Coordinates of C-alpha atoms and ligand atoms in Angstrom, one line a residue:
M1 CA 9.0 14.0 13.4
T2 CA 11.4 13.9 10.5
Q3 CA 13.8 11.4 12.1
G4 CA 14.0 8.3 9.8
I5 CA 12.1 10.2 7.1
K6 CA 14.2 13.1 5.9
D7 CA 16.4 12.2 2.9
K8 CA 14.9 8.7 2.7
I9 CA 14.2 7.4 -0.8
V10 CA 10.6 6.0 -0.7
V11 CA 8.9 4.2 -3.5
V12 CA 5.1 4.1 -3.4
T13 CA 2.7 2.1 -5.6
G14 CA -0.9 3.2 -6.2
A15 CA 0.1 6.8 -5.6
S16 CA -2.6 8.3 -7.8
S17 CA -5.1 8.8 -5.0
G18 CA -6.1 7.9 -1.4
L19 CA -3.6 6.4 1.0
G20 CA -0.7 6.4 -1.5
E21 CA -1.1 10.1 -2.4
A22 CA -1.6 11.2 1.2
T23 CA 1.6 9.2 2.2
A24 CA 3.6 10.8 -0.6
R25 CA 2.5 14.3 0.5
L26 CA 3.3 13.7 4.2
L27 CA 6.7 12.0 3.6
S28 CA 7.6 14.7 1.1
A29 CA 6.7 17.4 3.5
Q30 CA 9.0 15.8 6.1
G31 CA 11.9 15.7 3.7
A32 CA 11.8 12.3 2.0
T33 CA 12.3 11.9 -1.7
V34 CA 9.3 10.0 -3.1
V35 CA 9.2 7.9 -6.2
L36 CA 5.6 7.3 -7.2
G37 CA 4.0 4.6 -9.3
A38 CA 0.7 5.8 -10.7
A39 CA -1.5 3.5 -12.8
R40 CA -3.2 6.6 -14.3
G41 CA 0.1 8.2 -15.2
P42 CA 2.3 11.0 -13.8
S43 CA -0.1 13.9 -14.3
A44 CA -2.8 12.2 -12.2
S45 CA -0.6 11.7 -9.2
A46 CA 0.8 14.0 -6.5
G47 CA 4.2 13.6 -8.1
E48 CA 4.0 16.6 -10.5
D49 CA 2.9 18.8 -7.8
L50 CA 5.5 17.6 -5.3
E51 CA 8.2 17.6 -8.1
S52 CA 7.5 21.3 -9.0
R53 CA 7.4 22.4 -5.3
A54 CA 10.2 20.4 -3.8
G55 CA 12.1 18.9 -6.7
K56 CA 12.3 15.6 -4.8
A57 CA 9.8 13.5 -6.5
L58 CA 9.7 11.2 -9.6
T59 CA 6.6 9.6 -11.0
L60 CA 6.3 6.7 -13.4
T61 CA 3.3 5.1 -15.0
T62 CA 3.1 1.8 -13.1
D63 CA 0.5 -1.0 -13.4
V64 CA 1.5 -3.3 -10.6
R65 CA 0.1 -6.3 -12.6
L66 CA 3.1 -5.9 -15.0
R67 CA 6.2 -7.1 -13.3
E68 CA 8.5 -5.2 -15.7
Q69 CA 6.8 -1.9 -14.9
V70 CA 7.2 -2.4 -11.1
K71 CA 10.9 -3.3 -11.7
A72 CA 11.3 -0.2 -13.8
L73 CA 9.8 2.0 -11.0
V74 CA 12.2 0.6 -8.4
D75 CA 15.2 0.6 -10.7
S76 CA 14.5 4.2 -11.6
A77 CA 14.6 5.2 -7.9
V78 CA 18.0 3.4 -7.5
Q79 CA 19.4 4.9 -10.8
T80 CA 18.3 8.4 -10.0
Y81 CA 18.9 8.6 -6.2
G82 CA 21.5 5.8 -5.6
R83 CA 19.3 3.5 -3.4
I84 CA 15.9 2.6 -2.1
D85 CA 15.1 2.9 1.6
V86 CA 11.4 2.1 1.7
M87 CA 9.1 0.2 -0.6
I88 CA 5.4 0.8 0.1
N89 CA 3.3 -1.8 -1.7
N90 CA 0.0 0.1 -1.5
A91 CA -1.8 -0.4 -4.8
G92 CA -5.1 -2.3 -4.4
L93 CA -8.8 -2.5 -5.2
M94 CA -11.9 -3.8 -3.4
P95 CA -14.7 -4.8 -5.8
Q96 CA -16.8 -6.5 -3.1
A97 CA -19.7 -8.8 -4.1
P98 CA -21.1 -12.1 -2.8
L99 CA -19.4 -15.1 -4.3
E100 CA -22.7 -16.3 -5.8
R101 CA -22.6 -13.3 -8.2
L102 CA -19.6 -15.0 -9.9
K103 CA -17.7 -11.8 -10.6
V104 CA -14.7 -14.0 -11.7
D105 CA -13.0 -11.2 -13.6
E106 CA -13.0 -9.1 -10.4
W107 CA -11.6 -12.0 -8.4
D108 CA -8.8 -12.3 -10.9
R109 CA -8.1 -8.5 -10.8
M110 CA -8.0 -8.5 -7.0
I111 CA -5.6 -11.4 -7.0
D112 CA -3.4 -9.8 -9.7
V113 CA -3.2 -6.3 -8.1
N114 CA -3.6 -7.0 -4.3
I115 CA -1.4 -10.1 -4.1
K116 CA 0.8 -10.4 -7.3
G117 CA 1.3 -6.6 -7.3
V118 CA 2.8 -6.9 -3.8
L119 CA 5.0 -9.8 -4.8
Y120 CA 6.3 -7.9 -7.8
G121 CA 7.1 -5.0 -5.5
I122 CA 9.1 -7.4 -3.3
A123 CA 10.8 -8.9 -6.3
A124 CA 11.8 -5.5 -7.5
A125 CA 13.1 -4.0 -4.3
L126 CA 14.6 -7.0 -2.4
P127 CA 17.8 -7.4 -4.5
H128 CA 18.6 -3.7 -4.0
M129 CA 17.9 -3.9 -0.2
Q130 CA 19.9 -7.1 0.1
R131 CA 22.9 -5.4 -1.5
Q132 CA 22.5 -2.3 0.6
K133 CA 22.1 -4.4 3.8
A134 CA 19.3 -2.0 4.6
G135 CA 15.7 -1.3 3.7
H136 CA 12.1 -1.3 4.8
F137 CA 9.0 -2.9 3.2
I138 CA 5.6 -1.5 4.1
N139 CA 2.8 -3.6 2.8
V140 CA -0.9 -2.6 2.9
S141 CA -3.4 -5.1 4.3
S142 CA -6.7 -4.2 5.9
V143 CA -9.0 -5.0 8.7
A144 CA -10.3 -7.4 6.1
G145 CA -6.9 -9.1 6.5
H146 CA -7.9 -10.0 10.0
R147 CA -11.6 -10.9 9.6
V148 CA -13.9 -12.1 6.9
G149 CA -17.5 -11.2 6.3
P150 CA -20.2 -11.8 3.7
G151 CA -19.5 -10.0 0.4
F152 CA -15.8 -9.6 0.8
A153 CA -14.4 -13.2 0.8
V154 CA -12.0 -12.6 -2.1
Y155 CA -10.9 -9.2 -0.9
A156 CA -10.2 -10.6 2.5
A157 CA -8.4 -13.5 1.0
T158 CA -6.0 -11.1 -0.8
K159 CA -5.4 -9.1 2.4
Y160 CA -4.8 -12.2 4.5
A161 CA -2.3 -13.2 1.8
V162 CA -0.5 -9.8 2.2
R163 CA -0.1 -10.5 5.9
A164 CA 1.2 -14.0 5.3
L165 CA 3.7 -12.7 2.7
S166 CA 4.8 -9.9 5.0
E167 CA 5.4 -12.3 8.0
G168 CA 7.3 -14.8 5.8
L169 CA 9.3 -11.9 4.3
R170 CA 10.1 -10.6 7.8
Q171 CA 11.6 -13.9 8.9
E172 CA 13.6 -14.4 5.8
V173 CA 15.2 -10.9 5.5
K174 CA 16.9 -10.9 9.0
P175 CA 20.4 -11.4 7.5
Y176 CA 20.0 -8.3 5.4
N177 CA 18.9 -5.8 8.1
I178 CA 15.6 -5.2 6.4
R179 CA 12.5 -4.1 8.3
T180 CA 9.0 -5.3 7.4
T181 CA 5.8 -3.5 8.4
V182 CA 2.2 -4.5 7.4
I183 CA -0.4 -1.8 8.0
S184 CA -4.1 -2.8 8.2
P185 CA -6.5 0.2 8.1
G186 CA -10.2 0.2 8.8
A187 CA -12.5 2.5 6.8
V188 CA -10.6 5.4 5.3
A189 CA -12.2 8.0 3.0
T190 CA -10.6 7.3 -0.4
E191 CA -11.7 6.3 -3.9
L192 CA -11.6 2.6 -2.9
P193 CA -15.5 2.1 -2.8
D194 CA -15.6 3.3 -6.4
S195 CA -14.2 -0.2 -7.4
V196 CA -17.4 -1.9 -6.2
T197 CA -19.6 -2.7 -9.2
D198 CA -22.3 -4.8 -7.4
P199 CA -25.2 -2.3 -6.8
D200 CA -26.2 -3.7 -3.4
A201 CA -22.7 -4.0 -2.1
S202 CA -21.9 -0.5 -3.4
K203 CA -24.8 1.1 -1.6
R204 CA -23.9 -0.7 1.7
I205 CA -20.3 0.3 1.5
R206 CA -20.9 3.9 0.6
T207 CA -23.3 4.3 3.5
F208 CA -20.8 2.6 5.8
Y209 CA -17.9 4.8 4.6
E210 CA -20.0 8.0 4.9
Q211 CA -20.8 7.1 8.5
V212 CA -17.4 6.1 9.8
A213 CA -14.4 6.7 7.4
V214 CA -11.5 8.8 8.6
P215 CA -9.1 10.9 6.4
A216 CA -6.3 9.3 4.5
D217 CA -3.6 11.1 6.5
S218 CA -4.4 8.6 9.3
F219 CA -2.6 6.0 7.2
A220 CA 0.3 8.4 6.2
R221 CA 0.9 9.0 9.9
A222 CA 1.1 5.3 10.6
V223 CA 3.7 5.0 7.8
A224 CA 5.6 7.9 9.3
F225 CA 5.5 6.2 12.8
A226 CA 7.0 3.0 11.4
M227 CA 9.7 4.7 9.5
S228 CA 10.7 7.0 12.3
Q229 CA 11.6 4.3 14.7
P230 CA 15.3 3.7 15.4
E231 CA 17.0 1.4 12.9
D232 CA 17.0 -1.5 15.4
V233 CA 13.2 -1.3 16.0
D234 CA 11.0 -3.0 13.4
I235 CA 7.3 -2.2 13.7
N236 CA 5.8 -5.4 12.2
E237 CA 2.0 -4.8 12.4
I238 CA -0.3 -1.8 12.7
L239 CA -4.0 -2.4 12.8
Y240 CA -6.2 0.7 13.2
R241 CA -9.9 1.6 12.8
P242 CA -11.9 4.8 12.9
T243 CA -13.0 5.1 16.6
R244 CA -16.6 4.7 15.4
Q245 CA -16.0 1.5 13.4
E246 CA -17.5 -1.5 15.1
L247 CA -16.7 -4.4 12.7
Ligands
LIG301 N1 -9.6 3.0 2.1 C1 -9.8 2.1 2.9 O1 -10.8 2.0 3.7 C2 -8.8 0.9 3.0 C3 -8.9 0.1 4.1 C4 -8.0 -1.0 4.2 C5 -7.0 -1.2 3.2 N2 -7.0 -0.3 2.1 C6 -6.0 -0.6 1.1 O2 -5.3 0.6 0.9 C7 -4.7 0.5 -0.4 C8 -4.9 1.9 -1.1 O3 -6.3 2.0 -1.4 P1 -7.0 3.4 -1.2 O4 -8.0 3.3 -0.1 O5 -6.1 4.5 -1.2 O6 -8.0 3.5 -2.5 P2 -7.8 4.3 -3.8 O7 -8.0 5.8 -3.5 O8 -8.8 3.7 -4.8 O9 -6.4 4.1 -4.3 C9 -5.9 2.8 -4.8 C10 -4.8 3.1 -5.7 O10 -4.4 1.8 -6.2 C11 -4.1 2.0 -7.6 N3 -4.3 0.8 -8.4 C12 -5.4 0.1 -8.7 N4 -5.0 -0.9 -9.6 C13 -3.7 -0.7 -9.9 C14 -2.8 -1.3 -10.7 N5 -3.2 -2.4 -11.5 N6 -1.6 -0.9 -10.8 C15 -1.2 0.2 -10.0 N7 -2.0 0.9 -9.2 C16 -3.3 0.4 -9.2 C17 -5.1 3.1 -8.0 O11 -4.7 3.7 -9.2 P3 -5.7 4.0 -10.4 O12 -7.0 4.4 -9.8 O13 -5.0 5.0 -11.2 O14 -5.8 2.6 -11.0 C18 -5.1 4.0 -6.8 O15 -4.0 4.9 -6.9 C19 -5.3 -0.7 -1.1 O16 -4.4 -1.8 -1.1 C20 -6.5 -1.0 -0.3 O17 -6.9 -2.3 -0.3 C21 -7.9 0.7 2.0

């Protein structure tokens, strides 16, 4: 299944671990060139490994809260490889806690990374894709972008926002032949629960993930599916859960 993937230039944010890393590895194995934004820096991402094996990877230290770093990531892809085919706005965090705990710093961080980070990714890639008259945005929402529950109001708000932005973007980029996909995973085994600092929420989430979470390549395959469609087919939404996940 390398159609639509081989030789594509794909930029991924949040590539240090989890969904971003799994996607970089799968797409690279299928012949894509991956340009990885890693908040922890190049050595912590799949990039070095992929670079040394395939020579078709580039990694930049990228904090998606900093607009200039996201722009530098995308501009490097274009300068090095001549274009950007796919922008995967994946970086995110999920420090769940009831609102009454007033973890306002964590609210700010989720808004900065999960919403503004996606916007900065759009701002960085859109001008190139408009000029190319081709491109594909893949934004990462969540089951929490479809339903809210106690303890994850702010996280859900950020993931609803990603869906709203993606749908608005989809409608606006029609003249430029740009595709827009939003992927909403259920529980996937990654480092995401590590961002929960509230002890009660952390215990609940870890137990839940231990019981139901599926491997990160489930997400990578969803990305590959969206990318591998013919150019005139735009997969707009993918919502998936582990088969055992009830919520
Ligand atoms: N795992 C799930 O169950 C699940 C379900 C639905 C949606 N999602 C979404 O999937 C996306 C990826 O999460 P994951 O599950 O793969 O978790 P993860 O393993 O914790 O990966 C999250 C990635 O985002 C990066 N990140 C965090 N803050 C950043 C910043 N300021 N700038 C750049 N990168 C930053 C992290 O890098 P550092 O650690 O280096 O900061 C990490 O590489 C997130 O948007 C998450 O909300 C996950």
